[in-house]
Amino acid sequence: MDFTPEEGQEAARALAAEIFADLSSHERLSELGTATDAPLWKALCASGLPAAVEEIGLLGLALVLEEQGRRTAQVPLAVTCAYGLLPLAAHGSAEQRAELLPALREGTAVATGVLPERPQVRAAGGLLSGTVPVVPWLRDATHVVLPCAEGRLWLLRTAEAGAVTEPVETTAPWSAGRLTLDGARAEPLHAPYAWLRACVRTAFAALQAGVCAGSLERAVAHTVSREQFGRPLSVHQGVQLRAADAYMDTESIRVTTYEAAWRHDRGLPSETHALTAAWWAAEAGRRVVHSGQHLHGGIGADLEHPVHRHFLWGRQLDAALGSPARLLAELGTALATGPEAEAEPEEAGA
């Protein structure tokens, strides 16, 4: 397997890095508080990055999301692409693609969704009922992808009668909300549930890889410049070992995410690979953001310090992906009984 980005994917990553570095500074994020960065979202869409995801695929999106996570930029990029652009482009009806894809590319529509372990939504004749306690970026969303207890995916417009959204504050500033449905009309989205779940898990793992990389970069810069007893903190063996462990954890998240995205783009079985990336992102991601704070010493506990923002994002992504124990149990079951245990196409060994 060769995870070397293609030219278009690398160009998208470079453009994302430039935009996030310019427009998602610590000062800007401090001014925003918990609000979504509307000017940044407008700039991203004007640059064509969300639209490019249909061409650069999930691996290209993962590279872009790493840059977002590195800067903890407060925009609904991951959910719009993973719940909206990619599944609609691959599995949406002709009417859905014609109506929604242009708006999602331009940023005038925002998609989000939820893939809970036990769906809380019931469907009867295209009318949805139930309550979802937390949906990321719901306050910005125009459309939500929801699984129902019957196993089908539904596409709901948040403006539909019978759909009520209420703000919910989460660990990270994701403009989340509570969604209550009482006979809200929705339309089916004919994407396979496992396909969408793998896409979303991989996207969130990519965000976590960037969050961890940003946290570690800040910790390294701090320990190199901060002196204790006339010597930089970075020369102490304990500091070096903690940073080395965080680096290995971050690389593990990154490489498993790349593999899951690469397989997904090629139509190869990727559910267990996405589960592996999700487990690393939840389990190791938690360790890395804690290390980032710890290596900053007392100032790491300062709520106004930029490293604290990485800590909040890391813990939120950990919660969104699910507990590591549950992910590991699901992975074990999938490896033992799932279709990926069967022989794969020859391309899998390329």
mmCIF file of C-alpha atoms in Angstrom:
data_model
loop_
_atom_site.group_PDB
_atom_site.id
_atom_site.type_symbol
_atom_site.label_atom_id
_atom_site.label_comp_id
_atom_site.label_asym_id
_atom_site.label_seq_id
_atom_site.Cartn_x
_atom_site.Cartn_y
_atom_site.Cartn_z
ATOM 1 C CA MET A 1 0.000 0.000 0.000
ATOM 2 C CA ASP A 2 1.273 3.437 -0.925
ATOM 3 C CA PHE A 3 -0.245 6.273 1.082
ATOM 4 C CA THR A 4 1.806 8.956 -0.674
ATOM 5 C CA PRO A 5 -0.681 11.746 -1.474
ATOM 6 C CA GLU A 6 -1.478 12.377 -5.098
ATOM 7 C CA GLU A 7 -0.778 15.827 -6.511
ATOM 8 C CA GLY A 8 -4.341 17.043 -5.999
ATOM 9 C CA GLN A 9 -4.473 15.717 -2.442
ATOM 10 C CA GLU A 10 -1.172 17.360 -1.524
ATOM 11 C CA ALA A 11 -2.314 20.641 -3.079
ATOM 12 C CA ALA A 12 -5.519 20.513 -1.003
ATOM 13 C CA ARG A 13 -3.522 19.865 2.164
ATOM 14 C CA ALA A 14 -1.168 22.774 1.427
ATOM 15 C CA LEU A 15 -4.057 25.134 0.725
ATOM 16 C CA ALA A 16 -5.847 24.068 3.906
ATOM 17 C CA ALA A 17 -2.694 24.581 5.967
ATOM 18 C CA GLU A 18 -2.299 28.086 4.576
ATOM 19 C CA ILE A 19 -5.921 29.093 5.187
ATOM 20 C CA PHE A 20 -6.068 27.666 8.707
ATOM 21 C CA ALA A 21 -2.717 29.232 9.649
ATOM 22 C CA ASP A 22 -3.840 32.646 8.394
ATOM 23 C CA LEU A 23 -7.401 32.696 9.693
ATOM 24 C CA SER A 24 -7.513 30.394 12.727
ATOM 25 C CA SER A 25 -4.969 32.017 15.024
ATOM 26 C CA HIS A 26 -5.022 31.781 18.800
ATOM 27 C CA GLU A 27 -6.170 35.400 18.980
ATOM 28 C CA ARG A 28 -9.000 34.760 16.547
ATOM 29 C CA LEU A 29 -10.150 31.659 18.425
ATOM 30 C CA SER A 30 -10.065 33.563 21.712
ATOM 31 C CA GLU A 31 -12.360 36.201 20.219
ATOM 32 C CA LEU A 32 -14.780 33.570 18.912
ATOM 33 C CA GLY A 33 -15.300 31.791 22.213
ATOM 34 C CA THR A 34 -17.592 28.854 21.427
ATOM 35 C CA ALA A 35 -19.034 30.264 18.186
ATOM 36 C CA THR A 36 -18.514 28.829 14.714
ATOM 37 C CA ASP A 37 -16.049 30.839 12.637
ATOM 38 C CA ALA A 38 -18.374 31.987 9.852
ATOM 39 C CA PRO A 39 -15.743 34.065 7.974
ATOM 40 C CA LEU A 40 -13.342 31.112 7.971
ATOM 41 C CA TRP A 41 -16.077 28.779 6.717
ATOM 42 C CA LYS A 42 -16.857 31.247 3.935
ATOM 43 C CA ALA A 43 -13.176 31.456 2.994
ATOM 44 C CA LEU A 44 -12.811 27.664 2.920
ATOM 45 C CA CYS A 45 -15.822 27.264 0.647
ATOM 46 C CA ALA A 46 -14.685 30.114 -1.603
ATOM 47 C CA SER A 47 -11.317 28.353 -1.979
ATOM 48 C CA GLY A 48 -13.100 25.254 -3.278
ATOM 49 C CA LEU A 49 -11.784 22.898 -0.602
ATOM 50 C CA PRO A 50 -15.122 21.284 0.358
ATOM 51 C CA ALA A 51 -16.006 20.852 -3.321
ATOM 52 C CA ALA A 52 -12.609 19.259 -4.003
ATOM 53 C CA VAL A 53 -13.354 16.425 -1.568
ATOM 54 C CA GLU A 54 -15.466 14.668 -4.197
ATOM 55 C CA GLU A 55 -12.309 14.438 -6.326
ATOM 56 C CA ILE A 56 -9.574 13.910 -3.728
ATOM 57 C CA GLY A 57 -11.605 11.341 -1.797
ATOM 58 C CA LEU A 58 -11.539 10.377 1.846
ATOM 59 C CA LEU A 59 -7.734 10.248 1.957
ATOM 60 C CA GLY A 60 -7.552 13.798 0.638
ATOM 61 C CA LEU A 61 -10.180 14.856 3.173
ATOM 62 C CA ALA A 62 -8.137 13.212 5.939
ATOM 63 C CA LEU A 63 -5.125 15.337 4.986
ATOM 64 C CA VAL A 64 -7.235 18.502 5.057
ATOM 65 C CA LEU A 65 -8.831 17.580 8.391
ATOM 66 C CA GLU A 66 -5.403 17.027 9.920
ATOM 67 C CA GLU A 67 -4.659 20.672 9.199
ATOM 68 C CA GLN A 68 -7.979 21.710 10.734
ATOM 69 C CA GLY A 69 -7.262 19.673 13.861
ATOM 70 C CA ARG A 70 -3.761 21.111 14.104
ATOM 71 C CA ARG A 71 -5.332 24.590 14.418
ATOM 72 C CA THR A 72 -8.582 23.508 16.170
ATOM 73 C CA ALA A 73 -10.462 25.591 13.605
ATOM 74 C CA GLN A 74 -14.139 25.987 14.514
ATOM 75 C CA VAL A 75 -15.858 25.086 11.233
ATOM 76 C CA PRO A 76 -18.195 22.161 10.318
ATOM 77 C CA LEU A 77 -15.872 20.793 7.632
ATOM 78 C CA ALA A 78 -15.612 17.169 8.788
ATOM 79 C CA VAL A 79 -19.347 16.644 9.226
ATOM 80 C CA THR A 80 -20.337 18.436 6.004
ATOM 81 C CA CYS A 81 -17.965 16.258 3.988
ATOM 82 C CA ALA A 82 -18.372 12.919 5.799
ATOM 83 C CA TYR A 83 -22.163 13.080 6.249
ATOM 84 C CA GLY A 84 -22.966 15.171 3.187
ATOM 85 C CA LEU A 85 -20.662 15.559 0.211
ATOM 86 C CA LEU A 86 -19.095 12.094 0.104
ATOM 87 C CA PRO A 87 -22.205 9.944 0.742
ATOM 88 C CA LEU A 88 -24.428 12.046 -1.509
ATOM 89 C CA ALA A 89 -21.894 11.999 -4.345
ATOM 90 C CA ALA A 90 -21.495 8.224 -4.042
ATOM 91 C CA HIS A 91 -24.992 7.079 -3.074
ATOM 92 C CA GLY A 92 -27.454 9.981 -3.313
ATOM 93 C CA SER A 93 -30.327 9.955 -5.752
ATOM 94 C CA ALA A 94 -30.133 12.132 -8.864
ATOM 95 C CA GLU A 95 -32.536 14.596 -7.239
ATOM 96 C CA GLN A 96 -30.537 14.717 -3.993
ATOM 97 C CA ARG A 97 -27.274 15.292 -5.827
ATOM 98 C CA ALA A 98 -28.724 18.019 -8.022
ATOM 99 C CA GLU A 99 -30.340 19.833 -5.111
ATOM 100 C CA LEU A 100 -27.790 19.478 -2.323
ATOM 101 C CA LEU A 101 -24.298 19.029 -3.744
ATOM 102 C CA PRO A 102 -23.976 22.591 -5.134
ATOM 103 C CA ALA A 103 -25.180 24.084 -1.833
ATOM 104 C CA LEU A 104 -22.825 21.889 0.223
ATOM 105 C CA ARG A 105 -19.899 22.827 -2.009
ATOM 106 C CA GLU A 106 -20.655 26.520 -1.622
ATOM 107 C CA GLY A 107 -21.253 26.311 2.122
ATOM 108 C CA THR A 108 -24.828 27.568 1.937
ATOM 109 C CA ALA A 109 -25.886 24.136 3.217
ATOM 110 C CA VAL A 110 -24.240 22.303 6.112
ATOM 111 C CA ALA A 111 -24.686 18.594 6.757
ATOM 112 C CA THR A 112 -24.140 16.722 9.979
ATOM 113 C CA GLY A 113 -25.281 13.459 11.488
ATOM 114 C CA VAL A 114 -25.002 10.933 14.229
ATOM 115 C CA LEU A 115 -24.215 7.237 14.231
ATOM 116 C CA PRO A 116 -25.105 6.088 17.753
ATOM 117 C CA GLU A 117 -24.604 2.561 18.990
ATOM 118 C CA ARG A 118 -28.365 2.254 19.476
ATOM 119 C CA PRO A 119 -30.389 4.523 17.180
ATOM 120 C CA GLN A 120 -32.892 6.622 19.100
ATOM 121 C CA VAL A 121 -34.987 7.471 16.027
ATOM 122 C CA ARG A 122 -38.023 5.562 14.753
ATOM 123 C CA ALA A 123 -39.431 5.831 11.239
ATOM 124 C CA ALA A 124 -42.974 5.292 10.068
ATOM 125 C CA GLY A 125 -43.943 6.146 6.508
ATOM 126 C CA GLY A 126 -41.065 8.597 6.110
ATOM 127 C CA LEU A 127 -41.917 10.396 9.374
ATOM 128 C CA LEU A 128 -39.277 10.357 12.096
ATOM 129 C CA SER A 129 -39.802 10.453 15.852
ATOM 130 C CA GLY A 130 -37.372 10.324 18.759
ATOM 131 C CA THR A 131 -34.665 12.347 20.452
ATOM 132 C CA VAL A 132 -30.935 12.531 19.798
ATOM 133 C CA PRO A 133 -29.241 14.136 22.824
ATOM 134 C CA VAL A 134 -26.141 15.493 21.074
ATOM 135 C CA VAL A 135 -25.539 16.174 17.376
ATOM 136 C CA PRO A 136 -22.253 17.944 16.485
ATOM 137 C CA TRP A 137 -22.598 21.242 14.590
ATOM 138 C CA LEU A 138 -26.392 20.936 14.674
ATOM 139 C CA ARG A 139 -26.821 24.673 15.250
ATOM 140 C CA ASP A 140 -25.173 25.318 11.860
ATOM 141 C CA ALA A 141 -26.751 22.405 10.003
ATOM 142 C CA THR A 142 -29.397 22.537 7.318
ATOM 143 C CA HIS A 143 -29.486 18.741 6.924
ATOM 144 C CA VAL A 144 -28.955 15.799 9.281
ATOM 145 C CA VAL A 145 -28.260 12.159 8.445
ATOM 146 C CA LEU A 146 -29.885 9.821 10.960
ATOM 147 C CA PRO A 147 -30.106 6.049 11.315
ATOM 148 C CA CYS A 148 -33.398 4.651 12.537
ATOM 149 C CA ALA A 149 -34.057 1.565 14.599
ATOM 150 C CA GLU A 150 -35.125 -0.261 11.428
ATOM 151 C CA GLY A 151 -31.607 0.045 9.989
ATOM 152 C CA ARG A 152 -32.184 2.643 7.274
ATOM 153 C CA LEU A 153 -30.470 6.006 6.901
ATOM 154 C CA TRP A 154 -32.635 9.111 6.587
ATOM 155 C CA LEU A 155 -31.842 12.618 5.368
ATOM 156 C CA LEU A 156 -33.703 15.279 7.343
ATOM 157 C CA ARG A 157 -33.935 19.020 6.766
ATOM 158 C CA THR A 158 -33.588 20.760 10.100
ATOM 159 C CA ALA A 159 -36.257 23.275 9.055
ATOM 160 C CA GLU A 160 -38.899 20.542 8.681
ATOM 161 C CA ALA A 161 -42.031 20.788 10.787
ATOM 162 C CA GLY A 162 -41.737 18.420 13.733
ATOM 163 C CA ALA A 163 -37.958 18.918 14.079
ATOM 164 C CA VAL A 164 -36.837 20.956 17.089
ATOM 165 C CA THR A 165 -33.218 21.835 17.840
ATOM 166 C CA GLU A 166 -31.889 23.117 21.158
ATOM 167 C CA PRO A 167 -28.330 24.284 21.903
ATOM 168 C CA VAL A 168 -26.095 21.900 23.829
ATOM 169 C CA GLU A 169 -22.655 22.860 25.100
ATOM 170 C CA THR A 170 -20.016 20.164 24.675
ATOM 171 C CA THR A 171 -16.396 19.887 25.763
ATOM 172 C CA ALA A 172 -15.179 21.396 22.490
ATOM 173 C CA PRO A 173 -16.923 24.331 20.740
ATOM 174 C CA TRP A 174 -18.755 22.312 18.087
ATOM 175 C CA SER A 175 -22.062 24.255 18.001
ATOM 176 C CA ALA A 176 -23.803 21.043 19.058
ATOM 177 C CA GLY A 177 -27.495 20.632 19.689
ATOM 178 C CA ARG A 178 -30.238 18.334 20.895
ATOM 179 C CA LEU A 179 -32.589 17.125 18.161
ATOM 180 C CA THR A 180 -36.192 16.233 19.013
ATOM 181 C CA LEU A 181 -38.376 14.755 16.290
ATOM 182 C CA ASP A 182 -42.139 14.392 16.335
ATOM 183 C CA GLY A 183 -43.374 13.194 12.969
ATOM 184 C CA ALA A 184 -40.727 15.109 10.996
ATOM 185 C CA ARG A 185 -40.684 14.219 7.302
ATOM 186 C CA ALA A 186 -37.414 12.858 5.900
ATOM 187 C CA GLU A 187 -36.207 11.090 2.770
ATOM 188 C CA PRO A 188 -34.134 7.896 2.579
ATOM 189 C CA LEU A 189 -30.416 8.092 1.925
ATOM 190 C CA HIS A 190 -29.384 4.904 0.181
ATOM 191 C CA ALA A 191 -25.823 4.786 1.477
ATOM 192 C CA PRO A 192 -24.867 1.539 3.242
ATOM 193 C CA TYR A 193 -24.742 2.110 6.987
ATOM 194 C CA ALA A 194 -21.343 0.411 7.331
ATOM 195 C CA TRP A 195 -19.940 2.527 4.473
ATOM 196 C CA LEU A 196 -21.046 5.783 6.086
ATOM 197 C CA ARG A 197 -19.909 4.717 9.539
ATOM 198 C CA ALA A 198 -16.416 3.907 8.232
ATOM 199 C CA CYS A 199 -16.284 7.264 6.443
ATOM 200 C CA VAL A 200 -17.265 9.229 9.545
ATOM 201 C CA ARG A 201 -14.953 7.314 11.874
ATOM 202 C CA THR A 202 -12.030 7.866 9.520
ATOM 203 C CA ALA A 203 -12.774 11.587 9.206
ATOM 204 C CA PHE A 204 -12.942 12.052 12.980
ATOM 205 C CA ALA A 205 -9.743 10.040 13.435
ATOM 206 C CA ALA A 206 -8.020 12.365 10.951
ATOM 207 C CA LEU A 207 -9.153 15.362 12.991
ATOM 208 C CA GLN A 208 -7.704 13.697 16.088
ATOM 209 C CA ALA A 209 -4.379 13.112 14.332
ATOM 210 C CA GLY A 210 -4.171 16.846 13.666
ATOM 211 C CA VAL A 211 -5.259 17.797 17.184
ATOM 212 C CA CYS A 212 -2.562 15.552 18.649
ATOM 213 C CA ALA A 213 0.097 16.839 16.247
ATOM 214 C CA GLY A 214 -0.743 20.419 17.198
ATOM 215 C CA SER A 215 -0.662 19.644 20.908
ATOM 216 C CA LEU A 216 2.705 17.920 20.567
ATOM 217 C CA GLU A 217 4.159 20.768 18.494
ATOM 218 C CA ARG A 218 3.207 23.240 21.195
ATOM 219 C CA ALA A 219 4.664 21.008 23.911
ATOM 220 C CA VAL A 220 7.970 20.606 22.065
ATOM 221 C CA ALA A 221 8.261 24.343 21.446
ATOM 222 C CA HIS A 222 7.575 25.027 25.121
ATOM 223 C CA THR A 223 10.054 22.510 26.501
ATOM 224 C CA VAL A 224 12.795 23.693 24.132
ATOM 225 C CA SER A 225 12.396 27.351 25.089
ATOM 226 C CA ARG A 226 11.580 26.955 28.787
ATOM 227 C CA GLU A 227 14.586 26.646 31.079
ATOM 228 C CA GLN A 228 14.884 25.146 34.538
ATOM 229 C CA PHE A 229 18.086 25.491 36.549
ATOM 230 C CA GLY A 230 19.780 26.971 33.500
ATOM 231 C CA ARG A 231 18.904 24.116 31.144
ATOM 232 C CA PRO A 232 16.007 23.649 28.688
ATOM 233 C CA LEU A 233 13.280 21.329 29.911
ATOM 234 C CA SER A 234 13.719 19.304 26.735
ATOM 235 C CA VAL A 235 17.084 17.881 27.861
ATOM 236 C CA HIS A 236 15.487 15.976 30.749
ATOM 237 C CA GLN A 237 14.985 12.290 30.007
ATOM 238 C CA GLY A 238 11.491 12.193 31.493
ATOM 239 C CA VAL A 239 10.372 14.990 29.174
ATOM 240 C CA GLN A 240 11.944 13.287 26.169
ATOM 241 C CA LEU A 241 10.288 9.955 26.928
ATOM 242 C CA ARG A 242 6.857 11.544 27.411
ATOM 243 C CA ALA A 243 7.195 13.457 24.140
ATOM 244 C CA ALA A 244 8.456 10.343 22.317
ATOM 245 C CA ASP A 245 5.450 8.325 23.493
ATOM 246 C CA ALA A 246 3.118 11.106 22.340
ATOM 247 C CA TYR A 247 4.828 11.175 18.947
ATOM 248 C CA MET A 248 4.439 7.409 18.474
ATOM 249 C CA ASP A 249 0.772 7.594 19.480
ATOM 250 C CA THR A 250 0.158 10.435 17.024
ATOM 251 C CA GLU A 251 1.841 8.547 14.197
ATOM 252 C CA SER A 252 -0.227 5.445 15.009
ATOM 253 C CA ILE A 253 -3.428 7.467 14.673
ATOM 254 C CA ARG A 254 -2.208 8.963 11.412
ATOM 255 C CA VAL A 255 -1.082 5.776 9.666
ATOM 256 C CA THR A 256 -4.177 3.760 10.606
ATOM 257 C CA THR A 257 -6.352 6.639 9.416
ATOM 258 C CA TYR A 258 -4.522 6.826 6.094
ATOM 259 C CA GLU A 259 -4.936 3.084 5.575
ATOM 260 C CA ALA A 260 -8.671 3.192 6.311
ATOM 261 C CA ALA A 261 -9.140 6.175 3.963
ATOM 262 C CA TRP A 262 -7.020 4.619 1.205
ATOM 263 C CA ARG A 263 -9.045 1.413 1.284
ATOM 264 C CA HIS A 264 -12.337 3.291 1.441
ATOM 265 C CA ASP A 265 -11.442 5.278 -1.683
ATOM 266 C CA ARG A 266 -10.636 2.092 -3.584
ATOM 267 C CA GLY A 267 -13.824 0.301 -2.662
ATOM 268 C CA LEU A 268 -11.983 -2.249 -0.528
ATOM 269 C CA PRO A 269 -13.386 -3.497 2.796
ATOM 270 C CA SER A 270 -12.498 -0.787 5.290
ATOM 271 C CA GLU A 271 -14.838 -1.115 8.270
ATOM 272 C CA THR A 272 -12.324 -2.901 10.508
ATOM 273 C CA HIS A 273 -9.595 -0.509 9.407
ATOM 274 C CA ALA A 274 -11.801 2.469 10.286
ATOM 275 C CA LEU A 275 -12.502 0.819 13.636
ATOM 276 C CA THR A 276 -8.772 0.433 14.210
ATOM 277 C CA ALA A 277 -8.196 4.107 13.414
ATOM 278 C CA ALA A 278 -11.084 5.090 15.678
ATOM 279 C CA TRP A 279 -9.681 3.015 18.539
ATOM 280 C CA TRP A 280 -6.249 4.601 18.188
ATOM 281 C CA ALA A 281 -7.813 8.063 17.958
ATOM 282 C CA ALA A 282 -9.881 7.532 21.105
ATOM 283 C CA GLU A 283 -7.348 5.628 23.232
ATOM 284 C CA ALA A 284 -4.050 7.186 22.140
ATOM 285 C CA GLY A 285 -5.560 10.594 21.408
ATOM 286 C CA ARG A 286 -6.554 10.935 25.041
ATOM 287 C CA ARG A 287 -2.996 10.147 26.133
ATOM 288 C CA VAL A 288 -1.452 12.655 23.739
ATOM 289 C CA VAL A 289 -3.565 15.661 24.722
ATOM 290 C CA HIS A 290 -2.985 14.886 28.398
ATOM 291 C CA SER A 291 0.752 14.739 27.697
ATOM 292 C CA GLY A 292 0.568 18.047 25.855
ATOM 293 C CA GLN A 293 -0.870 19.709 28.934
ATOM 294 C CA HIS A 294 1.471 17.925 31.329
ATOM 295 C CA LEU A 295 4.592 18.939 29.397
ATOM 296 C CA HIS A 296 3.533 22.578 29.709
ATOM 297 C CA GLY A 297 3.640 22.328 33.483
ATOM 298 C CA GLY A 298 1.405 24.694 35.421
ATOM 299 C CA ILE A 299 0.507 26.869 32.428
ATOM 300 C CA GLY A 300 -0.999 23.825 30.734
ATOM 301 C CA ALA A 301 -3.913 24.130 33.146
ATOM 302 C CA ASP A 302 -4.554 27.740 32.088
ATOM 303 C CA LEU A 303 -7.911 27.812 30.296
ATOM 304 C CA GLU A 304 -6.659 30.675 28.119
ATOM 305 C CA HIS A 305 -3.539 28.850 26.913
ATOM 306 C CA PRO A 306 -3.770 27.482 23.336
ATOM 307 C CA VAL A 307 -2.733 23.961 24.398
ATOM 308 C CA HIS A 308 -5.898 23.742 26.499
ATOM 309 C CA ARG A 309 -7.929 24.016 23.309
ATOM 310 C CA HIS A 310 -6.212 20.895 21.950
ATOM 311 C CA PHE A 311 -7.026 19.116 25.195
ATOM 312 C CA LEU A 312 -10.737 19.989 24.852
ATOM 313 C CA TRP A 313 -10.870 18.895 21.209
ATOM 314 C CA GLY A 314 -9.031 15.664 21.964
ATOM 315 C CA ARG A 315 -11.459 14.722 24.698
ATOM 316 C CA GLN A 316 -14.474 15.660 22.555
ATOM 317 C CA LEU A 317 -13.251 13.494 19.683
ATOM 318 C CA ASP A 318 -12.631 10.683 22.148
ATOM 319 C CA ALA A 319 -16.270 10.971 23.260
ATOM 320 C CA ALA A 320 -17.600 11.266 19.706
ATOM 321 C CA LEU A 321 -15.783 8.147 18.529
ATOM 322 C CA GLY A 322 -16.921 6.084 21.514
ATOM 323 C CA SER A 323 -15.214 4.381 24.395
ATOM 324 C CA PRO A 324 -12.015 2.509 23.433
ATOM 325 C CA ALA A 325 -13.267 -0.626 25.197
ATOM 326 C CA ARG A 326 -16.456 -0.700 23.120
ATOM 327 C CA LEU A 327 -14.545 0.007 19.896
ATOM 328 C CA LEU A 328 -12.110 -2.802 20.680
ATOM 329 C CA ALA A 329 -14.941 -5.224 21.405
ATOM 330 C CA GLU A 330 -16.649 -4.273 18.137
ATOM 331 C CA LEU A 331 -13.375 -4.716 16.273
ATOM 332 C CA GLY A 332 -12.858 -8.174 17.735
ATOM 333 C CA THR A 333 -16.358 -9.239 16.729
ATOM 334 C CA ALA A 334 -15.917 -7.817 13.230
ATOM 335 C CA LEU A 335 -12.599 -9.594 12.717
ATOM 336 C CA ALA A 336 -14.034 -12.888 13.893
ATOM 337 C CA THR A 337 -17.333 -12.851 12.038
ATOM 338 C CA GLY A 338 -17.375 -10.014 9.509
ATOM 339 C CA PRO A 339 -17.096 -10.164 5.717
ATOM 340 C CA GLU A 340 -13.540 -8.787 5.814
ATOM 341 C CA ALA A 341 -12.393 -12.209 7.025
ATOM 342 C CA GLU A 342 -13.066 -13.410 3.490
ATOM 343 C CA ALA A 343 -10.589 -13.188 0.645
ATOM 344 C CA GLU A 344 -10.134 -9.667 -0.733
ATOM 345 C CA PRO A 345 -9.464 -8.456 -4.282
ATOM 346 C CA GLU A 346 -5.889 -8.623 -5.515
ATOM 347 C CA GLU A 347 -5.583 -4.811 -5.298
ATOM 348 C CA ALA A 348 -5.597 -5.109 -1.498
ATOM 349 C CA GLY A 349 -2.052 -6.387 -1.630
ATOM 350 C CA ALA A 350 -0.818 -3.638 -3.924
#
